[in-house]
XYZ file of C-alpha atoms in Angstrom:
326
model
C -29.798 -22.239 -19.251
C -27.465 -25.399 -19.205
C -24.983 -23.041 -21.121
C -25.864 -20.706 -18.245
C -25.182 -22.475 -15.387
C -21.849 -23.829 -16.754
C -20.450 -19.969 -17.491
C -21.310 -19.377 -14.063
C -19.807 -22.359 -12.896
C -16.671 -21.251 -14.743
C -16.246 -17.763 -13.737
C -16.682 -19.041 -9.913
C -14.318 -21.051 -10.737
C -11.969 -18.634 -11.432
C -12.824 -16.680 -8.877
C -12.350 -18.903 -6.017
C -8.682 -19.678 -7.395
C -7.868 -15.961 -7.471
C -8.829 -15.843 -3.995
C -6.945 -18.445 -3.322
C -4.156 -17.475 -4.708
C -3.994 -13.673 -2.585
C -5.120 -15.972 0.744
C -1.869 -18.128 -0.541
C 0.083 -14.805 -0.380
C -0.674 -14.399 2.857
C 1.908 -16.807 3.438
C 4.581 -15.711 1.823
C 4.679 -12.061 2.663
C 2.298 -11.518 6.585
C 5.237 -12.380 9.074
C 7.276 -15.805 9.220
C 5.708 -18.621 10.166
C 8.766 -20.487 11.453
C 9.315 -18.049 13.663
C 6.589 -17.940 14.931
C 6.544 -21.489 15.747
C 10.192 -21.940 17.066
C 10.486 -18.584 18.483
C 13.502 -15.937 17.983
C 15.878 -18.787 20.430
C 16.122 -20.967 16.892
C 18.469 -22.678 15.079
C 19.054 -22.796 12.090
C 18.952 -26.634 12.285
C 16.158 -25.902 13.648
C 14.450 -23.117 11.610
C 15.749 -25.921 8.002
C 14.201 -28.530 9.507
C 10.537 -26.934 10.136
C 10.170 -24.850 6.832
C 10.755 -28.580 4.822
C 8.484 -29.642 7.176
C 5.796 -27.119 6.717
C 6.982 -27.813 2.753
C 7.923 -24.004 2.773
C 11.549 -24.706 1.308
C 9.976 -25.981 -1.909
C 9.273 -23.361 -5.095
C 6.202 -21.515 -4.905
C 4.566 -22.967 -8.145
C 4.728 -26.173 -6.469
C 3.786 -24.578 -2.754
C 0.435 -23.314 -4.568
C -0.919 -26.813 -6.345
C -0.725 -28.028 -2.586
C -2.345 -25.237 -1.041
C -4.605 -25.025 -4.302
C -5.185 -29.405 -3.256
C -5.429 -28.736 -0.075
C -8.517 -26.133 0.377
C -10.180 -27.701 -2.522
C -10.909 -30.355 0.671
C -10.979 -27.989 3.751
C -8.049 -28.036 4.710
C -5.691 -25.176 5.452
C -3.518 -26.560 8.169
C -3.225 -26.123 11.584
C -4.062 -22.761 13.393
C -0.503 -21.243 14.712
C -2.310 -19.414 17.907
C -4.659 -22.809 19.412
C -2.372 -26.241 18.051
C -5.506 -26.751 16.461
C -7.031 -27.076 12.425
C -7.893 -24.804 10.525
C -11.328 -26.714 9.435
C -11.896 -27.690 13.240
C -11.809 -23.961 14.303
C -13.978 -22.733 11.258
C -16.275 -25.742 11.550
C -17.012 -24.827 15.351
C -17.265 -21.317 14.355
C -19.013 -20.938 11.393
C -23.061 -21.982 13.037
C -22.621 -19.152 15.291
C -22.001 -17.283 12.937
C -25.082 -18.323 9.494
C -27.327 -18.383 12.391
C -26.350 -15.075 13.534
C -26.842 -13.654 9.656
C -29.442 -15.133 9.002
C -31.734 -14.394 11.466
C -30.476 -10.711 11.004
C -31.199 -11.376 6.758
C -34.070 -12.322 7.106
C -35.093 -9.338 9.696
C -34.490 -7.166 7.119
C -36.264 -8.947 4.824
C -39.426 -9.727 6.677
C -39.476 -5.627 8.124
C -37.705 -3.781 5.033
C -40.138 -5.005 2.526
C -42.824 -3.769 3.870
C -42.029 -0.852 4.849
C -40.242 -0.058 1.584
C -43.877 -0.237 0.120
C -45.312 1.503 2.368
C -42.873 4.349 2.196
C -43.798 4.480 -1.946
C -47.705 4.197 -1.558
C -47.440 6.766 1.049
C -44.289 9.080 0.389
C -47.064 11.913 0.163
C -47.951 10.371 4.713
C -46.646 12.389 8.180
C -45.591 7.965 9.300
C -43.942 7.384 5.751
C -41.535 10.778 7.127
C -40.529 9.389 10.108
C -39.843 5.940 8.685
C -37.440 7.659 6.368
C -35.894 10.363 7.949
C -36.089 6.578 10.753
C -33.972 4.607 7.711
C -31.246 7.617 7.431
C -30.593 7.284 10.949
C -29.663 3.509 10.392
C -27.958 3.909 6.842
C -26.088 6.121 8.137
C -24.704 5.424 12.013
C -22.063 2.965 12.250
C -22.654 -0.934 13.932
C -20.134 -0.354 16.327
C -22.568 2.558 17.737
C -25.429 0.533 17.177
C -24.489 -2.264 19.288
C -22.999 -0.447 22.171
C -26.775 1.879 21.873
C -28.385 -0.982 22.078
C -26.920 -3.082 25.145
C -26.186 0.749 27.090
C -30.143 0.921 26.607
C -31.477 -2.990 26.840
C -28.880 -4.684 28.435
C -27.245 -2.354 31.435
C -30.403 -0.424 31.520
C -33.510 -1.935 31.128
C -31.562 -5.150 31.562
C -34.618 -7.049 28.953
C -31.461 -8.533 27.387
C -27.034 -10.625 27.745
C -24.799 -8.270 26.357
C -22.365 -10.909 25.191
C -22.380 -14.260 24.493
C -24.171 -17.537 22.186
C -26.234 -18.555 25.589
C -26.858 -21.936 25.701
C -26.927 -24.638 22.417
C -28.818 -27.156 20.666
C -26.039 -29.968 19.179
C -26.692 -31.345 16.613
C -24.768 -34.285 15.293
C -21.185 -31.661 14.538
C -23.280 -28.937 13.940
C -25.167 -26.145 16.759
C -27.847 -23.905 17.547
C -29.375 -21.895 20.351
C -32.923 -20.978 17.914
C -34.371 -24.324 19.193
C -33.391 -22.956 22.983
C -34.777 -19.893 24.266
C -31.474 -18.586 26.520
C -30.542 -18.844 23.040
C -32.556 -16.936 21.124
C -32.888 -14.437 24.254
C -28.661 -13.871 23.200
C -29.846 -13.881 19.685
C -32.036 -10.919 19.307
C -29.480 -7.573 20.432
C -26.585 -8.702 17.768
C -29.400 -9.940 15.643
C -30.936 -6.461 15.646
C -27.604 -4.521 15.694
C -26.628 -6.097 11.771
C -29.519 -6.045 10.336
C -30.362 -2.284 10.139
C -28.089 -1.045 8.181
C -29.525 -4.023 5.326
C -32.678 -3.303 6.699
C -32.648 0.648 6.191
C -30.676 0.090 3.535
C -33.592 -2.707 1.228
C -36.463 -0.437 2.537
C -34.728 2.633 1.012
C -33.852 0.108 -3.039
C -36.949 -0.935 -2.975
C -39.122 2.914 -2.368
C -36.672 3.613 -5.654
C -37.472 0.701 -7.807
C -41.515 0.916 -6.407
C -41.819 4.106 -7.730
C -40.138 4.142 -10.867
C -41.809 0.725 -11.648
C -45.475 2.565 -10.332
C -44.480 5.014 -13.497
C -44.104 3.095 -16.170
C -46.830 2.498 -19.426
C -47.892 -1.160 -18.659
C -48.562 0.182 -15.205
C -51.049 2.486 -16.072
C -52.777 0.320 -18.668
C -52.806 -1.979 -15.950
C -55.179 1.026 -14.733
C -56.986 1.341 -17.824
C -58.002 -1.950 -18.314
C -59.669 -1.746 -14.504
C -57.517 -3.265 -12.260
C -58.181 -3.028 -8.509
C -55.032 -0.566 -6.581
C -54.084 -3.884 -4.743
C -54.233 -5.860 -7.795
C -51.814 -3.686 -9.535
C -49.452 -2.385 -6.931
C -48.709 -6.652 -5.374
C -49.987 -8.370 -8.795
C -47.685 -6.625 -11.109
C -45.716 -3.284 -9.708
C -44.416 -5.437 -6.612
C -43.597 -8.459 -8.612
C -41.128 -5.847 -10.841
C -39.506 -4.666 -7.811
C -37.848 -7.666 -6.936
C -35.685 -8.501 -9.138
C -32.365 -5.382 -8.758
C -33.953 -5.898 -4.569
C -32.617 -10.173 -4.601
C -29.935 -9.010 -6.660
C -29.163 -6.251 -3.484
C -30.425 -8.704 -1.151
C -28.061 -12.238 -2.064
C -24.867 -9.596 -1.873
C -25.964 -8.168 0.918
C -26.378 -11.855 3.027
C -22.582 -12.320 1.766
C -21.797 -9.567 3.121
C -23.810 -10.650 6.334
C -21.769 -13.122 7.230
C -18.254 -11.719 6.232
C -18.975 -8.571 7.672
C -20.559 -9.545 10.939
C -16.794 -8.722 12.201
C -17.535 -5.718 14.236
C -21.344 -7.212 15.704
C -19.639 -10.991 16.589
C -16.642 -8.847 18.042
C -18.873 -5.452 20.723
C -21.418 -8.673 21.707
C -18.082 -11.355 21.950
C -20.719 -13.614 19.380
C -18.555 -17.300 19.563
C -18.691 -16.902 15.055
C -16.242 -16.721 12.747
C -15.648 -13.067 12.933
C -14.611 -13.475 16.243
C -12.011 -15.401 14.950
C -10.572 -13.296 12.735
C -9.915 -11.019 14.385
C -8.410 -12.837 16.864
C -6.635 -14.073 14.658
C -4.990 -10.882 12.588
C -4.410 -9.433 16.665
C -1.677 -12.874 16.718
C -0.889 -12.975 12.479
C -1.865 -15.953 12.789
C -1.850 -16.970 8.649
C -4.039 -20.446 8.373
C -7.092 -19.099 9.520
C -6.651 -16.226 7.859
C -6.304 -17.068 4.724
C -9.361 -19.701 5.405
C -11.983 -17.433 6.674
C -10.616 -15.568 2.857
C -11.367 -18.422 0.837
C -14.774 -19.099 2.427
C -16.177 -15.931 2.897
C -15.394 -16.088 -1.559
C -16.910 -19.525 -1.612
C -20.234 -18.178 0.075
C -20.492 -15.637 -2.060
C -19.648 -17.685 -5.459
C -22.899 -19.098 -4.485
C -25.267 -16.677 -3.553
C -24.185 -14.878 -6.777
C -24.697 -18.000 -8.341
C -28.198 -18.672 -7.099
C -29.614 -14.874 -7.403
C -28.486 -15.317 -11.009
C -30.833 -18.303 -10.819
C -33.419 -16.639 -8.961
C -33.757 -14.106 -11.731
C -35.448 -16.821 -13.566
C -38.080 -16.999 -11.921
C -38.985 -13.918 -11.193
C -38.212 -12.360 -14.628
C -40.248 -14.374 -17.582
C -38.514 -12.121 -19.873
C -34.623 -13.185 -19.116
C -36.458 -16.667 -20.404
C -38.221 -15.001 -23.309
C -34.821 -14.182 -23.947
C -32.838 -17.214 -23.972
C -35.816 -19.558 -26.078
C -34.636 -16.892 -28.665
C -31.095 -16.681 -28.004
C -30.449 -13.469 -27.654
């Protein structure tokens, strides 16, 4: 177990260094921060002075080492557009994105897994066919279109939910949350549903496919031959083994929810990291773009490590294989 964790940590470090190098190369090939700071009318002396202050006159490998050292400490310099430390901007926006992603992930799991089990066990029923048809729509429709349709129906026509913003938030030290206010939940409903629909339908179809595959295995037949009830077979044996691949997809999708909430946050003007990244791309704010890439990579690495560890809890075969040295 310890060797497994160390191996995964080493892989995580290599991945983070690679992503950091890619983020660092943005400074080399995407725009010129000096011209953005000084403008086009700057003199050669002013350009040389700013380049020296930013360390851009040093060799590339020295610059990368300095960038990596600062990145480990969470320092990515100043935003070229806002003149604010990038770490401050990320800290302000990250709670909103994480809150949206977690609620969307919880919604996808709480609805997707039961629907997947139901459509697998009752695959011939009319209701199961309806769910499968709706899931196909959920997978096929683009996120921005879902968001616009929800805004049109529930905000413009019915007036039930607001169409933009985060609503009232509560400050808990350096953290902000709208989950403790009614207005915050009111603003969160439509963005969370929009972000969750694709993940929900994906999980539903995955659970259904895996459940049908597991129900055809020999040990399920043996369990039935022993006289176990359908409830024990379906939920005590089949569902538990179905969850192993589902955990992988769910873990990756949680990282994807955080990374790719850009469209949802743009449609609903949700003040999260996705909206910040879109604004950074528009103005070529390279420090913000680099920090966003590194943070998203870190989130994916941590989630993958947690998912790998959860395999040992869900699947006893992995514990047996490692104990026997395989």
